PDB file of C-alpha atoms and ligand atoms in Angstrom:
ATOM      1  CA  UNK A   1     109.142 132.241  89.150  1.00  0.00           C
ATOM      2  CA  UNK A   2     109.338 128.867  91.038  1.00  0.00           C
ATOM      3  CA  UNK A   3     108.493 126.311  88.607  1.00  0.00           C
ATOM      4  CA  UNK A   4     106.523 123.710  90.512  1.00  0.00           C
ATOM      5  CA  UNK A   5     106.811 119.946  89.202  1.00  0.00           C
ATOM      6  CA  UNK A   6     103.343 118.840  88.260  1.00  0.00           C
ATOM      7  CA  UNK A   7     101.687 115.933  90.553  1.00  0.00           C
ATOM      8  CA  UNK A   8      99.001 113.756  89.133  1.00  0.00           C
ATOM      9  CA  UNK A   9      97.568 111.286  91.094  1.00  0.00           C
ATOM     10  CA  UNK A  10      94.750 108.190  90.556  1.00  0.00           C
ATOM     11  CA  UNK A  11      92.299 107.837  93.137  1.00  0.00           C
ATOM     12  CA  UNK A  12      90.908 104.929  92.436  1.00  0.00           C
ATOM     13  CA  UNK A  13      88.504 104.853  95.149  1.00  0.00           C
ATOM     14  CA  UNK A  14      86.467 101.871  95.903  1.00  0.00           C
ATOM     15  CA  UNK A  15      86.963 100.233  93.057  1.00  0.00           C
ATOM     16  CA  UNK A  16      88.793  97.417  91.315  1.00  0.00           C
ATOM     17  CA  UNK A  17      89.792  94.125  92.719  1.00  0.00           C
ATOM     18  CA  UNK A  18      92.840  92.397  92.285  1.00  0.00           C
ATOM     19  CA  UNK A  19      93.317  91.080  88.969  1.00  0.00           C
ATOM     20  CA  UNK A  20      92.360  94.516  87.306  1.00  0.00           C
ATOM     21  CA  UNK A  21      94.582  96.234  90.144  1.00  0.00           C
ATOM     22  CA  UNK A  22      97.254  94.743  89.092  1.00  0.00           C
ATOM     23  CA  UNK A  23      96.653  95.141  85.095  1.00  0.00           C
ATOM     24  CA  UNK A  24      96.042  99.007  85.917  1.00  0.00           C
ATOM     25  CA  UNK A  25      98.824  98.873  88.070  1.00  0.00           C
ATOM     26  CA  UNK A  26     101.045  97.410  85.550  1.00  0.00           C
ATOM     27  CA  UNK A  27     100.243  99.682  82.800  1.00  0.00           C
ATOM     28  CA  UNK A  28     100.637 103.198  84.749  1.00  0.00           C
ATOM     29  CA  UNK A  29     103.963 101.691  85.435  1.00  0.00           C
ATOM     30  CA  UNK A  30     105.083 101.414  82.084  1.00  0.00           C
ATOM     31  CA  UNK A  31     103.346 103.976  80.513  1.00  0.00           C
ATOM     32  CA  UNK A  32     103.398 106.472  83.032  1.00  0.00           C
ATOM     33  CA  UNK A  33     106.750 107.055  84.082  1.00  0.00           C
ATOM     34  CA  UNK A  34     108.335 110.097  83.269  1.00  0.00           C
ATOM     35  CA  UNK A  35     111.034 112.503  84.934  1.00  0.00           C
ATOM     36  CA  UNK A  36     108.762 115.532  84.102  1.00  0.00           C
ATOM     37  CA  UNK A  37     105.540 114.608  86.429  1.00  0.00           C
ATOM     38  CA  UNK A  38     105.367 113.085  89.866  1.00  0.00           C
ATOM     39  CA  UNK A  39     102.859 110.066  89.422  1.00  0.00           C
ATOM     40  CA  UNK A  40     100.798 108.391  92.415  1.00  0.00           C
ATOM     41  CA  UNK A  41      97.830 105.719  92.761  1.00  0.00           C
ATOM     42  CA  UNK A  42      95.742 105.199  95.505  1.00  0.00           C
ATOM     43  CA  UNK A  43      94.541 101.676  95.376  1.00  0.00           C
ATOM     44  CA  UNK A  44      91.610 100.252  98.323  1.00  0.00           C
ATOM     45  CA  UNK A  45      93.630  99.082 101.188  1.00  0.00           C
ATOM     46  CA  UNK A  46      93.156  94.637 100.289  1.00  0.00           C
ATOM     47  CA  UNK A  47      95.392  95.727  96.711  1.00  0.00           C
ATOM     48  CA  UNK A  48      98.197  98.235  98.076  1.00  0.00           C
ATOM     49  CA  UNK A  49     100.286  94.798  98.731  1.00  0.00           C
ATOM     50  CA  UNK A  50      99.694  93.521  95.380  1.00  0.00           C
ATOM     51  CA  UNK A  51     100.027  97.132  93.728  1.00  0.00           C
ATOM     52  CA  UNK A  52     103.130  97.401  95.969  1.00  0.00           C
ATOM     53  CA  UNK A  53     104.988  94.500  93.911  1.00  0.00           C
ATOM     54  CA  UNK A  54     104.000  95.661  90.827  1.00  0.00           C
ATOM     55  CA  UNK A  55     105.385  99.122  91.189  1.00  0.00           C
ATOM     56  CA  UNK A  56     108.966  98.011  93.139  1.00  0.00           C
ATOM     57  CA  UNK A  57     109.484  96.291  89.618  1.00  0.00           C
ATOM     58  CA  UNK A  58     109.455  99.405  87.902  1.00  0.00           C
ATOM     59  CA  UNK A  59     113.097 102.005  86.907  1.00  0.00           C
ATOM     60  CA  UNK A  60     113.389 105.578  88.500  1.00  0.00           C
ATOM     61  CA  UNK A  61     111.668 107.836  88.958  1.00  0.00           C
ATOM     62  CA  UNK A  62     108.572 105.479  89.226  1.00  0.00           C
ATOM     63  CA  UNK A  63     105.031 105.621  90.159  1.00  0.00           C
ATOM     64  CA  UNK A  64     104.230 106.491  93.984  1.00  0.00           C
ATOM     65  CA  UNK A  65     102.080 104.088  95.949  1.00  0.00           C
ATOM     66  CA  UNK A  66      99.255 105.732  97.930  1.00  0.00           C
ATOM     67  CA  UNK A  67      96.935 105.193 100.593  1.00  0.00           C
ATOM     68  CA  UNK A  68      93.355 106.611 101.096  1.00  0.00           C
ATOM     69  CA  UNK A  69      93.376 107.013 104.306  1.00  0.00           C
ATOM     70  CA  UNK A  70      94.957 106.039 107.898  1.00  0.00           C
ATOM     71  CA  UNK A  71      94.441 106.543 111.456  1.00  0.00           C
ATOM     72  CA  UNK A  72      96.935 108.973 113.361  1.00  0.00           C
ATOM     73  CA  UNK A  73      97.595 107.236 116.017  1.00  0.00           C
ATOM     74  CA  UNK A  74     100.452 104.630 115.822  1.00  0.00           C
ATOM     75  CA  UNK A  75      99.160 101.903 117.212  1.00  0.00           C
ATOM     76  CA  UNK A  76      96.580 100.250 119.190  1.00  0.00           C
ATOM     77  CA  UNK A  77      93.062  99.776 119.906  1.00  0.00           C
ATOM     78  CA  UNK A  78      91.500 101.234 116.757  1.00  0.00           C
ATOM     79  CA  UNK A  79      89.573  98.530 115.422  1.00  0.00           C
ATOM     80  CA  UNK A  80      89.214  98.734 111.443  1.00  0.00           C
ATOM     81  CA  UNK A  81      91.663 101.299 111.270  1.00  0.00           C
ATOM     82  CA  UNK A  82      95.292 101.155 109.619  1.00  0.00           C
ATOM     83  CA  UNK A  83      98.320 102.957 111.264  1.00  0.00           C
ATOM     84  CA  UNK A  84     100.974 104.791 108.777  1.00  0.00           C
ATOM     85  CA  UNK A  85     103.781 102.340 109.724  1.00  0.00           C
ATOM     86  CA  UNK A  86     101.699  99.643 108.400  1.00  0.00           C
ATOM     87  CA  UNK A  87     100.946 101.756 105.405  1.00  0.00           C
ATOM     88  CA  UNK A  88     105.325 102.412 105.351  1.00  0.00           C
ATOM     89  CA  UNK A  89     105.963  98.176 105.816  1.00  0.00           C
ATOM     90  CA  UNK A  90     104.309  98.321 102.483  1.00  0.00           C
ATOM     91  CA  UNK A  91     105.967 101.321 100.337  1.00  0.00           C
ATOM     92  CA  UNK A  92     103.559 103.252 100.784  1.00  0.00           C
ATOM     93  CA  UNK A  93     104.731 106.873 100.508  1.00  0.00           C
ATOM     94  CA  UNK A  94     101.937 109.164  99.896  1.00  0.00           C
ATOM     95  CA  UNK A  95      98.127 109.696 101.325  1.00  0.00           C
ATOM     96  CA  UNK A  96      95.354 111.644 101.167  1.00  0.00           C
ATOM     97  CA  UNK A  97      93.408 113.839 103.740  1.00  0.00           C
ATOM     98  CA  UNK A  98      90.600 115.079 103.699  1.00  0.00           C
ATOM     99  CA  UNK A  99      88.730 113.796 100.906  1.00  0.00           C
ATOM    100  CA  UNK A 100      85.100 115.234 100.027  1.00  0.00           C
ATOM    101  CA  UNK A 101      84.127 111.572 100.143  1.00  0.00           C
ATOM    102  CA  UNK A 102      85.093 111.554 103.599  1.00  0.00           C
ATOM    103  CA  UNK A 103      84.376 114.622 104.793  1.00  0.00           C
ATOM    104  CA  UNK A 104      80.669 114.856 103.761  1.00  0.00           C
ATOM    105  CA  UNK A 105      79.660 110.944 103.316  1.00  0.00           C
ATOM    106  CA  UNK A 106      81.696 109.243 106.069  1.00  0.00           C
ATOM    107  CA  UNK A 107      81.512 112.966 108.060  1.00  0.00           C
ATOM    108  CA  UNK A 108      85.388 113.437 109.411  1.00  0.00           C
ATOM    109  CA  UNK A 109      85.778 116.560 111.329  1.00  0.00           C
ATOM    110  CA  UNK A 110      87.947 118.971 110.713  1.00  0.00           C
ATOM    111  CA  UNK A 111      90.324 118.427 114.115  1.00  0.00           C
ATOM    112  CA  UNK A 112      90.393 114.688 112.486  1.00  0.00           C
ATOM    113  CA  UNK A 113      92.153 115.716 109.412  1.00  0.00           C
ATOM    114  CA  UNK A 114      94.251 117.986 111.169  1.00  0.00           C
ATOM    115  CA  UNK A 115      95.642 114.934 112.992  1.00  0.00           C
ATOM    116  CA  UNK A 116      95.627 113.121 109.845  1.00  0.00           C
ATOM    117  CA  UNK A 117      97.939 116.015 108.015  1.00  0.00           C
ATOM    118  CA  UNK A 118     100.256 116.376 111.166  1.00  0.00           C
ATOM    119  CA  UNK A 119     100.581 112.748 111.345  1.00  0.00           C
ATOM    120  CA  UNK A 120     101.348 111.844 107.881  1.00  0.00           C
ATOM    121  CA  UNK A 121     103.861 114.830 107.773  1.00  0.00           C
ATOM    122  CA  UNK A 122     105.883 113.729 111.125  1.00  0.00           C
ATOM    123  CA  UNK A 123     105.917 110.273 109.602  1.00  0.00           C
ATOM    124  CA  UNK A 124     107.554 111.436 106.315  1.00  0.00           C
ATOM    125  CA  UNK A 125     104.843 110.889 103.900  1.00  0.00           C
ATOM    126  CA  UNK A 126     103.499 113.052 101.097  1.00  0.00           C
ATOM    127  CA  UNK A 127     100.727 114.052 102.019  1.00  0.00           C
ATOM    128  CA  UNK A 128      97.537 115.421  99.871  1.00  0.00           C
ATOM    129  CA  UNK A 129      95.060 117.765 102.079  1.00  0.00           C
ATOM    130  CA  UNK A 130      91.568 118.073  99.911  1.00  0.00           C
ATOM    131  CA  UNK A 131      89.539 120.377 100.200  1.00  0.00           C
ATOM    132  CA  UNK A 132      86.505 122.078  98.316  1.00  0.00           C
ATOM    133  CA  UNK A 133      83.608 123.921  98.283  1.00  0.00           C
ATOM    134  CA  UNK A 134      79.669 122.234  97.653  1.00  0.00           C
ATOM    135  CA  UNK A 135      77.614 123.592  95.011  1.00  0.00           C
ATOM    136  CA  UNK A 136      75.263 125.712  97.763  1.00  0.00           C
ATOM    137  CA  UNK A 137      78.337 126.900  98.942  1.00  0.00           C
ATOM    138  CA  UNK A 138      79.330 128.270  94.916  1.00  0.00           C
ATOM    139  CA  UNK A 139      76.315 129.743  94.388  1.00  0.00           C
ATOM    140  CA  UNK A 140      76.040 131.733  97.579  1.00  0.00           C
ATOM    141  CA  UNK A 141      79.669 132.976  96.322  1.00  0.00           C
ATOM    142  CA  UNK A 142      81.418 131.525  99.444  1.00  0.00           C
ATOM    143  CA  UNK A 143      84.191 129.371  97.539  1.00  0.00           C
ATOM    144  CA  UNK A 144      87.320 131.135  98.357  1.00  0.00           C
ATOM    145  CA  UNK A 145      85.960 131.615 102.116  1.00  0.00           C
ATOM    146  CA  UNK A 146      85.097 127.734 102.517  1.00  0.00           C
ATOM    147  CA  UNK A 147      88.759 126.855 100.846  1.00  0.00           C
ATOM    148  CA  UNK A 148      90.416 129.417 103.295  1.00  0.00           C
ATOM    149  CA  UNK A 149      88.957 127.801 106.556  1.00  0.00           C
ATOM    150  CA  UNK A 150      89.666 124.058 105.250  1.00  0.00           C
ATOM    151  CA  UNK A 151      93.191 125.627 104.561  1.00  0.00           C
ATOM    152  CA  UNK A 152      93.401 127.009 107.956  1.00  0.00           C
ATOM    153  CA  UNK A 153      91.905 124.239 109.822  1.00  0.00           C
ATOM    154  CA  UNK A 154      93.880 121.385 107.769  1.00  0.00           C
ATOM    155  CA  UNK A 155      97.577 123.137 107.829  1.00  0.00           C
ATOM    156  CA  UNK A 156      97.541 124.341 111.343  1.00  0.00           C
ATOM    157  CA  UNK A 157     100.116 123.271 113.505  1.00  0.00           C
ATOM    158  CA  UNK A 158     102.058 122.014 110.372  1.00  0.00           C
ATOM    159  CA  UNK A 159     105.963 123.445 110.468  1.00  0.00           C
ATOM    160  CA  UNK A 160     107.263 125.157 107.418  1.00  0.00           C
ATOM    161  CA  UNK A 161     109.519 122.895 106.465  1.00  0.00           C
ATOM    162  CA  UNK A 162     106.962 120.224 106.214  1.00  0.00           C
ATOM    163  CA  UNK A 163     105.160 122.145 103.662  1.00  0.00           C
ATOM    164  CA  UNK A 164     107.121 120.639 100.830  1.00  0.00           C
ATOM    165  CA  UNK A 165     105.958 117.552 101.078  1.00  0.00           C
ATOM    166  CA  UNK A 166     102.408 118.509 101.371  1.00  0.00           C
ATOM    167  CA  UNK A 167     100.066 118.797  98.066  1.00  0.00           C
ATOM    168  CA  UNK A 168      96.806 120.991  98.105  1.00  0.00           C
ATOM    169  CA  UNK A 169      94.262 119.258  95.661  1.00  0.00           C
ATOM    170  CA  UNK A 170      91.194 121.405  95.230  1.00  0.00           C
ATOM    171  CA  UNK A 171      88.372 119.869  94.035  1.00  0.00           C
ATOM    172  CA  UNK A 172      84.791 120.972  93.909  1.00  0.00           C
ATOM    173  CA  UNK A 173      82.473 118.914  95.759  1.00  0.00           C
ATOM    174  CA  UNK A 174      79.878 119.284  92.922  1.00  0.00           C
ATOM    175  CA  UNK A 175      82.905 118.721  90.182  1.00  0.00           C
ATOM    176  CA  UNK A 176      83.532 115.090  91.501  1.00  0.00           C
ATOM    177  CA  UNK A 177      82.109 112.098  89.836  1.00  0.00           C
ATOM    178  CA  UNK A 178      79.563 114.663  87.797  1.00  0.00           C
ATOM    179  CA  UNK A 179      81.311 115.360  84.846  1.00  0.00           C
ATOM    180  CA  UNK A 180      80.528 118.566  85.604  1.00  0.00           C
ATOM    181  CA  UNK A 181      84.557 120.148  85.928  1.00  0.00           C
ATOM    182  CA  UNK A 182      85.226 124.006  86.884  1.00  0.00           C
ATOM    183  CA  UNK A 183      86.092 126.130  83.950  1.00  0.00           C
ATOM    184  CA  UNK A 184      90.151 126.664  83.654  1.00  0.00           C
ATOM    185  CA  UNK A 185      88.848 130.256  84.583  1.00  0.00           C
ATOM    186  CA  UNK A 186      87.151 129.286  87.690  1.00  0.00           C
ATOM    187  CA  UNK A 187      89.954 126.832  88.715  1.00  0.00           C
ATOM    188  CA  UNK A 188      92.108 129.286  88.445  1.00  0.00           C
ATOM    189  CA  UNK A 189      90.811 131.662  90.262  1.00  0.00           C
ATOM    190  CA  UNK A 190      90.176 129.380  92.875  1.00  0.00           C
ATOM    191  CA  UNK A 191      93.961 128.143  93.158  1.00  0.00           C
ATOM    192  CA  UNK A 192      95.160 131.420  92.568  1.00  0.00           C
ATOM    193  CA  UNK A 193      93.206 132.393  96.405  1.00  0.00           C
ATOM    194  CA  UNK A 194      94.186 129.182  97.985  1.00  0.00           C
ATOM    195  CA  UNK A 195      98.038 130.429  97.163  1.00  0.00           C
ATOM    196  CA  UNK A 196      96.911 133.746  98.829  1.00  0.00           C
ATOM    197  CA  UNK A 197      96.091 131.696 102.334  1.00  0.00           C
ATOM    198  CA  UNK A 198      98.947 129.369 102.023  1.00  0.00           C
ATOM    199  CA  UNK A 199     101.319 132.827 101.686  1.00  0.00           C
ATOM    200  CA  UNK A 200      99.157 134.122 104.766  1.00  0.00           C
ATOM    201  CA  UNK A 201      99.688 130.911 106.621  1.00  0.00           C
ATOM    202  CA  UNK A 202     103.529 130.493 105.696  1.00  0.00           C
ATOM    203  CA  UNK A 203     104.773 132.798 103.749  1.00  0.00           C
ATOM    204  CA  UNK A 204     104.686 134.056  99.998  1.00  0.00           C
ATOM    205  CA  UNK A 205     107.978 131.512  99.270  1.00  0.00           C
ATOM    206  CA  UNK A 206     105.859 129.011 100.434  1.00  0.00           C
ATOM    207  CA  UNK A 207     103.035 129.092  99.091  1.00  0.00           C
ATOM    208  CA  UNK A 208     105.346 129.490  95.454  1.00  0.00           C
ATOM    209  CA  UNK A 209     106.707 126.085  95.713  1.00  0.00           C
ATOM    210  CA  UNK A 210     103.459 124.192  96.970  1.00  0.00           C
ATOM    211  CA  UNK A 211     101.623 122.245  94.603  1.00  0.00           C
ATOM    212  CA  UNK A 212      97.938 122.751  94.028  1.00  0.00           C
ATOM    213  CA  UNK A 213      95.995 120.110  92.372  1.00  0.00           C
ATOM    214  CA  UNK A 214      92.999 120.092  90.564  1.00  0.00           C
ATOM    215  CA  UNK A 215      90.541 116.768  91.036  1.00  0.00           C
ATOM    216  CA  UNK A 216      86.416 116.983  90.031  1.00  0.00           C
ATOM    217  CA  UNK A 217      85.889 114.944  86.005  1.00  0.00           C
ATOM    218  CA  UNK A 218      89.527 115.682  84.925  1.00  0.00           C
ATOM    219  CA  UNK A 219      89.543 113.803  81.378  1.00  0.00           C
ATOM    220  CA  UNK A 220      92.074 112.928  78.804  1.00  0.00           C
ATOM    221  CA  UNK A 221      90.215 115.477  76.714  1.00  0.00           C
ATOM    222  CA  UNK A 222      90.209 118.867  79.517  1.00  0.00           C
ATOM    223  CA  UNK A 223      93.212 118.214  80.946  1.00  0.00           C
ATOM    224  CA  UNK A 224      95.235 120.083  78.647  1.00  0.00           C
ATOM    225  CA  UNK A 225      93.123 122.951  79.304  1.00  0.00           C
ATOM    226  CA  UNK A 226      93.431 122.949  83.204  1.00  0.00           C
ATOM    227  CA  UNK A 227      96.782 121.907  83.500  1.00  0.00           C
ATOM    228  CA  UNK A 228      97.519 125.301  81.226  1.00  0.00           C
ATOM    229  CA  UNK A 229      96.520 127.695  83.909  1.00  0.00           C
ATOM    230  CA  UNK A 230      99.672 129.035  85.696  1.00  0.00           C
ATOM    231  CA  UNK A 231      98.275 127.788  89.298  1.00  0.00           C
ATOM    232  CA  UNK A 232      97.107 124.636  88.613  1.00  0.00           C
ATOM    233  CA  UNK A 233      99.922 122.037  88.951  1.00  0.00           C
ATOM    234  CA  UNK A 234      98.367 118.788  87.957  1.00  0.00           C
ATOM    235  CA  UNK A 235      95.076 116.869  89.395  1.00  0.00           C
ATOM    236  CA  UNK A 236      93.946 114.248  91.542  1.00  0.00           C
ATOM    237  CA  UNK A 237      91.870 112.132  88.793  1.00  0.00           C
ATOM    238  CA  UNK A 238      88.871 109.839  90.385  1.00  0.00           C
ATOM    239  CA  UNK A 239      87.078 107.869  87.510  1.00  0.00           C
ATOM    240  CA  UNK A 240      89.240 108.456  84.705  1.00  0.00           C
ATOM    241  CA  UNK A 241      92.122 106.938  86.463  1.00  0.00           C
ATOM    242  CA  UNK A 242      90.855 103.975  86.383  1.00  0.00           C
ATOM    243  CA  UNK A 243      91.732 103.614  82.294  1.00  0.00           C
ATOM    244  CA  UNK A 244      95.362 103.139  81.480  1.00  0.00           C
ATOM    245  CA  UNK A 245      95.320 105.260  78.456  1.00  0.00           C
ATOM    246  CA  UNK A 246      92.907 108.256  80.023  1.00  0.00           C
ATOM    247  CA  UNK A 247      95.524 108.149  82.730  1.00  0.00           C
ATOM    248  CA  UNK A 248      98.163 108.399  80.526  1.00  0.00           C
ATOM    249  CA  UNK A 249      97.117 111.404  78.182  1.00  0.00           C
ATOM    250  CA  UNK A 250      96.264 113.167  81.635  1.00  0.00           C
ATOM    251  CA  UNK A 251      99.871 112.679  83.041  1.00  0.00           C
ATOM    252  CA  UNK A 252     101.172 113.574  79.335  1.00  0.00           C
ATOM    253  CA  UNK A 253      99.179 116.898  79.620  1.00  0.00           C
ATOM    254  CA  UNK A 254     100.668 117.622  82.939  1.00  0.00           C
ATOM    255  CA  UNK A 255     104.221 116.727  81.254  1.00  0.00           C
ATOM    256  CA  UNK A 256     103.806 119.384  78.257  1.00  0.00           C
ATOM    257  CA  UNK A 257     102.631 121.822  80.811  1.00  0.00           C
ATOM    258  CA  UNK A 258     106.313 121.036  82.099  1.00  0.00           C
ATOM    259  CA  UNK A 259     107.960 121.248  79.315  1.00  0.00           C
ATOM    260  CA  UNK A 260     106.935 125.058  78.576  1.00  0.00           C
ATOM    261  CA  UNK A 261     108.249 125.905  82.178  1.00  0.00           C
TER     262      UNK A 261
HETATM  263  P1  13P B   1      86.460 112.290  89.479  1.00  0.00           P
HETATM  264  O1  13P B   1      87.736 112.525  88.736  1.00  0.00           O
HETATM  265  O2  13P B   1      85.745 110.959  89.222  1.00  0.00           O
HETATM  266  O3  13P B   1      85.740 113.204  89.391  1.00  0.00           O
HETATM  267  O4  13P B   1      86.590 112.329  90.752  1.00  0.00           O
HETATM  268  C1  13P B   1      87.324 113.482  91.540  1.00  0.00           C
HETATM  269  C2  13P B   1      87.983 112.531  92.651  1.00  0.00           C
HETATM  270  O5  13P B   1      87.666 112.744  94.007  1.00  0.00           O
HETATM  271  C3  13P B   1      89.695 112.464  93.259  1.00  0.00           C
HETATM  272  O6  13P B   1      90.048 112.078  94.448  1.00  0.00           O
END
């Protein structure tokens, strides 16, 4: 069995201002810094520099700085957009792609999501590809088909050797910000099916080493039972990542799984 290091991300979304972002970054850097778990935070664009400054002072292994979005062109006439090299200028090492709020609220199409996955990997970033079904799709029994299609579109053109920097975040849309979490059994079943899809797109070895996070109303109180599932390799956390003590409990739950092997 391949052991995958758990990965926990705090997606701060469109929340917090300077002083709150500074305080949260400090608390996370001081308390969530463990070699057993990869930890990243994803502040809103205006606070990346502030958070980067805070994180630079921390000991190894360090909390990774991530961005919630970017545009997959090097530079040029793309009003309102931000490039990967601009983010890297400020120490950003990870990016989210295909988050359900970008797919379903902003209307990002699969072609753009795939362009972003490829550009992020080409630039040397850690890329988290977010996928997941809507409630009506789950109720129609289409969860695995939706995840398979989003994986196939999102990972098209990705080279096998780039998959080491690719994490999948399975975030059922109905569980995001609703307080409704997938049961550990349902989440495990979806993760195992995603791993089979990755095996069919690449190979079994890559499928076994690719980390698949769960996201959707993860809290300190439910993280341990989710992360105890064999195919759940940590989480992508929204609301609960805004409170340092909750986030720390979630990171500790991931560390406990890591220690168990
Ligand atoms: P919540 O944890 O607030 O449900 O959000 C999950 C999410 O969308 C993380 O990207």
